[in-house]
Amino acid sequence: MSNSLPSRSENFAEWYNQLVLKAELADYAPVRGCMVVRPYGWALWENIKEALDKRFKATGHVNAAFPLLIPMSFFEKEKEHVEGFSPELAVVTHGGGEKLAEPLAVRPTSETIIGYMYAKWIKSWRDLPVLINQWGNVVRWELRTKLFLRTLEFYWQEGHTAHATAEEAEEETRRMLDVYTDFAINEAAVPVIPGVKTESEKFAGAVRSYTIEAMMGDTKALQAGTSHFLGQNFAKAFNIQYLDKNNQLQYAWTTSWGLSTRFIGAIIMVHGDDKGLVMPPRLAPIQVVIVPIYKTEAERAEVLEAADRIRRELAERFRVKLDDRDNLTPGYKFNDWELRGVPVRVEIGPRDLAKGTVALARRDKPGREGKTFVPQEGLVDTIAQLLDEIHNSLYERALAFRNAHIHEPKDYEEFKEVVQNGWAYTYWCGDPECEANIKAETKATTRCIPLEGDSAEGHKCIYCGRPAKYKLYFAKAY
RNA sequence: CGGGGCGUAGCGCAGUUGGAAGCGCACCGCGUUUGGGACGCGGGGGUCGGCGGUUCAAGUCCGCCCGCCCCGACCA
């Protein structure tokens, strides 16, 4: 075996790094902490974008583009926001060879510049709500980086909305959390737990942060998407005011929500195996790959003709690739496409031509185990069904894995043990000090208080023993 | 910013007491191969991370600098 990966169980971190590079999703850029998203990785991101954008439009949002550069002074306007973000700002101090009068921050997130613009645009209750999303890139000067999961520059979408009432804004925040949950489950086959962040884990400047939390293949948690209720914090900082129906001047209520290329990391770490990537069928850049098999020149011509006919038929419903590279053996190609995670592989050779069949191999069951011979007749429907089946089986497999690694420890001793290789679903008094102590002692942080969780009534904090306010998840996280 | 590791061909590495820069993979050409990672023959490719020093001679010894990776504190 050339091209072999480290095994997932032996060295998860190295497995991840090499997989990203070998599957050609991304590569290291010349600047520390920056990456190049390669065409295969970008194709995955484009499919993620499409699936999300469709949902944003369906819930009444429109897209716009705000500038990359933001005056430094904007960050001073919201107290918590500046504390949260100033340590990781990249700042432009010179332009056109001259020192700038006011330095410009490269956006780490756009609440400030969008707040400024909203103040200009919003005058009346009739202007509300404003429901804008933008697709773009942001820069955060992170100390420790990892491909897709944490890079200095990353791509994302950030939605920013303004509303007349707190209720409406809160409703929007929850609606977008639902959109992310639906996307994760039904497009990426990634099970997620929607919930609320604790005070210490919430977004800098938010009143309340919601999150979808996913468990990776090493049992660590990943915040896969967030939705924030910003209250009137940014409205007051940027003077987003409108006249209500009674001619009273009111501050607006705002929200923001985002999902980034980090989600690609989630897809890799949730579904991938020792043979490589496993792309969720609905987002896969290539859903079906066709590998032709032949010996002689005559066979080659016949097989390629049939393979191309099948490619054209499949292309009407799926993203298809015919691998007609002539210098590689079929065995090499099988491994190559398994590394790249293509959900379904069609093999066609002389024996199939004679029998009117093809070999179908499914990526979620690698090797010969997932291979069957099916008639060419009705292949489009067969594959449509198989892709759905793969989606479901990936989801179920990930869900079963997650459930098997969530524990309800009976005491703190057991808690310390379970968070070494899993999540703890347990009770907490709500005191940030307990949360901080747990983090210091175990490296496990609070992930979220689940929306559909158990009551904490009558239970005690796992750490201090005082009456519990919440039942929530603790885990080591990326 | 602390701790650890590493910079030699695109990638992975070897290079002994200082004495002619190598190996595997990848790449290019030709031929034979092709249902689970083919083989033969022939090729191309190097500021040995950088600067300075010691020496007849430095990939190798000395000094300074730079960069990358992993682990921690911070974070989507």
CSV table of N, CA, C and O in Angstrom, one decimal, chain A residues 380-430:
chain,number,residue,atom,x,y,z
A,380,VAL,N,-30.2,4.5,-13.0
A,380,VAL,CA,-30.4,5.8,-12.4
A,380,VAL,C,-31.2,5.7,-11.1
A,380,VAL,O,-30.9,6.2,-10.1
A,381,ASP,N,-32.3,4.9,-11.1
A,381,ASP,CA,-33.2,4.7,-10.0
A,381,ASP,C,-32.4,4.0,-8.9
A,381,ASP,O,-32.5,4.3,-7.7
A,382,THR,N,-31.7,2.9,-9.3
A,382,THR,CA,-31.0,2.1,-8.3
A,382,THR,C,-30.0,3.0,-7.6
A,382,THR,O,-29.9,2.9,-6.3
A,383,ILE,N,-29.3,3.9,-8.3
A,383,ILE,CA,-28.3,4.7,-7.6
A,383,ILE,C,-29.0,5.8,-6.8
A,383,ILE,O,-28.5,6.1,-5.7
A,384,ALA,N,-30.1,6.4,-7.3
A,384,ALA,CA,-30.8,7.4,-6.5
A,384,ALA,C,-31.2,6.8,-5.1
A,384,ALA,O,-31.0,7.4,-4.0
A,385,GLN,N,-31.7,5.5,-5.1
A,385,GLN,CA,-32.1,4.8,-3.9
A,385,GLN,C,-30.9,4.6,-3.0
A,385,GLN,O,-30.9,4.8,-1.8
A,386,LEU,N,-29.8,4.1,-3.7
A,386,LEU,CA,-28.6,3.8,-2.9
A,386,LEU,C,-28.0,5.0,-2.3
A,386,LEU,O,-27.6,5.0,-1.1
A,387,LEU,N,-28.0,6.2,-2.9
A,387,LEU,CA,-27.5,7.4,-2.3
A,387,LEU,C,-28.3,7.8,-1.1
A,387,LEU,O,-27.7,8.2,-0.1
A,388,ASP,N,-29.6,7.6,-1.1
A,388,ASP,CA,-30.4,7.9,0.0
A,388,ASP,C,-30.1,6.9,1.2
A,388,ASP,O,-30.0,7.3,2.3
A,389,GLU,N,-29.9,5.7,0.8
A,389,GLU,CA,-29.6,4.7,1.8
A,389,GLU,C,-28.3,5.0,2.4
A,389,GLU,O,-28.1,4.8,3.7
A,390,ILE,N,-27.3,5.4,1.6
A,390,ILE,CA,-26.0,5.7,2.2
A,390,ILE,C,-26.1,6.9,3.1
A,390,ILE,O,-25.5,6.9,4.2
A,391,HIS,N,-26.9,7.9,2.7
A,391,HIS,CA,-27.1,9.1,3.6
A,391,HIS,C,-27.6,8.6,4.9
A,391,HIS,O,-27.1,9.0,6.0
A,392,ASN,N,-28.7,7.8,4.9
A,392,ASN,CA,-29.3,7.4,6.1
A,392,ASN,C,-28.3,6.5,7.0
A,392,ASN,O,-28.3,6.7,8.2
A,393,SER,N,-27.6,5.7,6.3
A,393,SER,CA,-26.7,4.8,7.1
A,393,SER,C,-25.6,5.6,7.7
A,393,SER,O,-25.1,5.3,8.8
A,394,LEU,N,-25.1,6.6,7.0
A,394,LEU,CA,-24.0,7.5,7.6
A,394,LEU,C,-24.6,8.2,8.8
A,394,LEU,O,-23.9,8.3,9.8
A,395,TYR,N,-25.8,8.7,8.7
A,395,TYR,CA,-26.4,9.5,9.8
A,395,TYR,C,-26.6,8.5,11.0
A,395,TYR,O,-26.2,8.9,12.1
A,396,GLU,N,-27.1,7.4,10.7
A,396,GLU,CA,-27.4,6.4,11.8
A,396,GLU,C,-26.1,6.0,12.5
A,396,GLU,O,-26.0,5.8,13.7
A,397,ARG,N,-25.1,5.7,11.7
A,397,ARG,CA,-23.8,5.3,12.2
A,397,ARG,C,-23.2,6.4,13.1
A,397,ARG,O,-22.7,6.1,14.2
A,398,ALA,N,-23.3,7.6,12.7
A,398,ALA,CA,-22.7,8.7,13.5
A,398,ALA,C,-23.5,8.9,14.7
A,398,ALA,O,-22.9,9.2,15.8
A,399,LEU,N,-24.8,8.8,14.6
A,399,LEU,CA,-25.7,9.0,15.8
A,399,LEU,C,-25.4,7.9,16.8
A,399,LEU,O,-25.3,8.2,18.0
A,400,ALA,N,-25.3,6.7,16.3
A,400,ALA,CA,-25.0,5.5,17.3
A,400,ALA,C,-23.7,5.7,18.0
A,400,ALA,O,-23.6,5.5,19.2
A,401,PHE,N,-22.7,6.2,17.2
A,401,PHE,CA,-21.4,6.5,17.8
A,401,PHE,C,-21.5,7.6,18.9
A,401,PHE,O,-20.9,7.4,20.0
A,402,ARG,N,-22.2,8.6,18.6
A,402,ARG,CA,-22.4,9.7,19.5
A,402,ARG,C,-23.1,9.2,20.8
A,402,ARG,O,-22.6,9.5,21.9
A,403,ASN,N,-24.2,8.5,20.6
A,403,ASN,CA,-24.9,8.1,21.8
A,403,ASN,C,-24.1,7.1,22.6
A,403,ASN,O,-24.2,7.1,23.8
A,404,ALA,N,-23.3,6.3,22.0
A,404,ALA,CA,-22.4,5.4,22.7
A,404,ALA,C,-21.4,6.1,23.5
A,404,ALA,O,-20.8,5.5,24.5
A,405,HIS,N,-21.1,7.4,23.2
A,405,HIS,CA,-20.0,8.1,23.9
A,405,HIS,C,-20.5,9.3,24.7
A,405,HIS,O,-19.8,10.1,25.1
A,406,ILE,N,-21.8,9.3,25.0
A,406,ILE,CA,-22.4,10.3,25.9
A,406,ILE,C,-22.8,9.5,27.2
A,406,ILE,O,-23.5,8.5,27.1
A,407,HIS,N,-22.2,10.0,28.3
A,407,HIS,CA,-22.4,9.4,29.6
A,407,HIS,C,-23.1,10.3,30.5
A,407,HIS,O,-23.0,11.5,30.4
A,408,GLU,N,-23.8,9.7,31.5
A,408,GLU,CA,-24.3,10.5,32.6
A,408,GLU,C,-23.7,10.1,33.9
A,408,GLU,O,-24.1,9.2,34.6
A,409,PRO,N,-22.5,10.7,34.2
A,409,PRO,CA,-21.7,10.3,35.4
A,409,PRO,C,-22.5,10.5,36.7
A,409,PRO,O,-23.2,11.4,36.8
A,410,LYS,N,-22.2,9.6,37.6
A,410,LYS,CA,-23.0,9.7,38.9
A,410,LYS,C,-22.3,10.6,39.9
A,410,LYS,O,-22.9,11.2,40.8
A,411,ASP,N,-21.0,10.8,39.7
A,411,ASP,CA,-20.3,11.8,40.6
A,411,ASP,C,-19.1,12.4,39.8
A,411,ASP,O,-18.8,12.1,38.6
A,412,TYR,N,-18.4,13.3,40.4
A,412,TYR,CA,-17.3,14.0,39.7
A,412,TYR,C,-16.1,13.1,39.4
A,412,TYR,O,-15.5,13.3,38.3
A,413,GLU,N,-15.9,12.1,40.2
A,413,GLU,CA,-14.8,11.1,39.8
A,413,GLU,C,-15.1,10.5,38.5
A,413,GLU,O,-14.3,10.4,37.6
A,414,GLU,N,-16.4,10.0,38.3
A,414,GLU,CA,-16.8,9.4,37.1
A,414,GLU,C,-16.8,10.4,35.9
A,414,GLU,O,-16.4,10.1,34.8
A,415,PHE,N,-17.2,11.6,36.3
A,415,PHE,CA,-17.2,12.7,35.3
A,415,PHE,C,-15.8,12.9,34.6
A,415,PHE,O,-15.7,12.9,33.4
A,416,LYS,N,-14.8,12.9,35.5
A,416,LYS,CA,-13.4,13.2,35.0
A,416,LYS,C,-13.0,12.0,34.1
A,416,LYS,O,-12.3,12.2,33.1
A,417,GLU,N,-13.5,10.8,34.4
A,417,GLU,CA,-13.2,9.7,33.6
A,417,GLU,C,-13.9,9.7,32.2
A,417,GLU,O,-13.2,9.6,31.2
A,418,VAL,N,-15.2,10.0,32.2
A,418,VAL,CA,-15.9,9.9,30.9
A,418,VAL,C,-15.5,11.0,30.0
A,418,VAL,O,-15.5,10.8,28.7
A,419,VAL,N,-15.1,12.2,30.4
A,419,VAL,CA,-14.8,13.2,29.5
A,419,VAL,C,-13.4,13.0,28.8
A,419,VAL,O,-13.0,13.8,27.9
A,420,GLN,N,-12.7,12.0,29.3
A,420,GLN,CA,-11.4,11.7,28.6
A,420,GLN,C,-11.7,11.1,27.2
A,420,GLN,O,-10.9,11.2,26.3
A,421,ASN,N,-12.8,10.4,27.1
A,421,ASN,CA,-13.1,9.8,25.8
A,421,ASN,C,-14.6,9.8,25.6
A,421,ASN,O,-15.2,8.7,25.3
A,422,GLY,N,-15.2,11.0,25.7
A,422,GLY,CA,-16.6,11.1,25.4
A,422,GLY,C,-17.2,12.3,26.0
A,422,GLY,O,-16.4,13.2,26.4
A,423,TRP,N,-18.5,12.5,26.0
A,423,TRP,CA,-19.2,13.6,26.6
A,423,TRP,C,-19.9,13.3,27.9
A,423,TRP,O,-20.3,12.1,28.0
A,424,ALA,N,-20.0,14.2,28.8
A,424,ALA,CA,-20.8,14.0,29.9
A,424,ALA,C,-22.1,14.9,29.8
A,424,ALA,O,-22.0,16.1,29.5
A,425,TYR,N,-23.2,14.2,30.0
A,425,TYR,CA,-24.5,14.9,30.1
A,425,TYR,C,-24.9,15.0,31.5
A,425,TYR,O,-25.3,13.9,32.1
A,426,THR,N,-24.7,16.1,32.1
A,426,THR,CA,-24.9,16.2,33.6
A,426,THR,C,-25.3,17.5,34.1
A,426,THR,O,-25.7,18.4,33.4
A,427,TYR,N,-25.3,17.6,35.4
A,427,TYR,CA,-25.9,18.8,36.1
A,427,TYR,C,-24.9,19.8,36.5
A,427,TYR,O,-23.8,19.5,36.9
A,428,TRP,N,-25.4,21.1,36.5
A,428,TRP,CA,-24.5,22.2,36.9
A,428,TRP,C,-25.3,23.3,37.6
A,428,TRP,O,-26.5,23.5,37.2
A,429,CYS,N,-24.7,23.9,38.6
A,429,CYS,CA,-25.4,24.9,39.4
A,429,CYS,C,-25.6,26.2,38.7
A,429,CYS,O,-26.4,27.0,39.1
A,430,GLY,N,-24.8,26.4,37.6
A,430,GLY,CA,-24.9,27.7,36.9
A,430,GLY,C,-23.8,28.7,37.3
A,430,GLY,O,-23.7,29.8,36.7
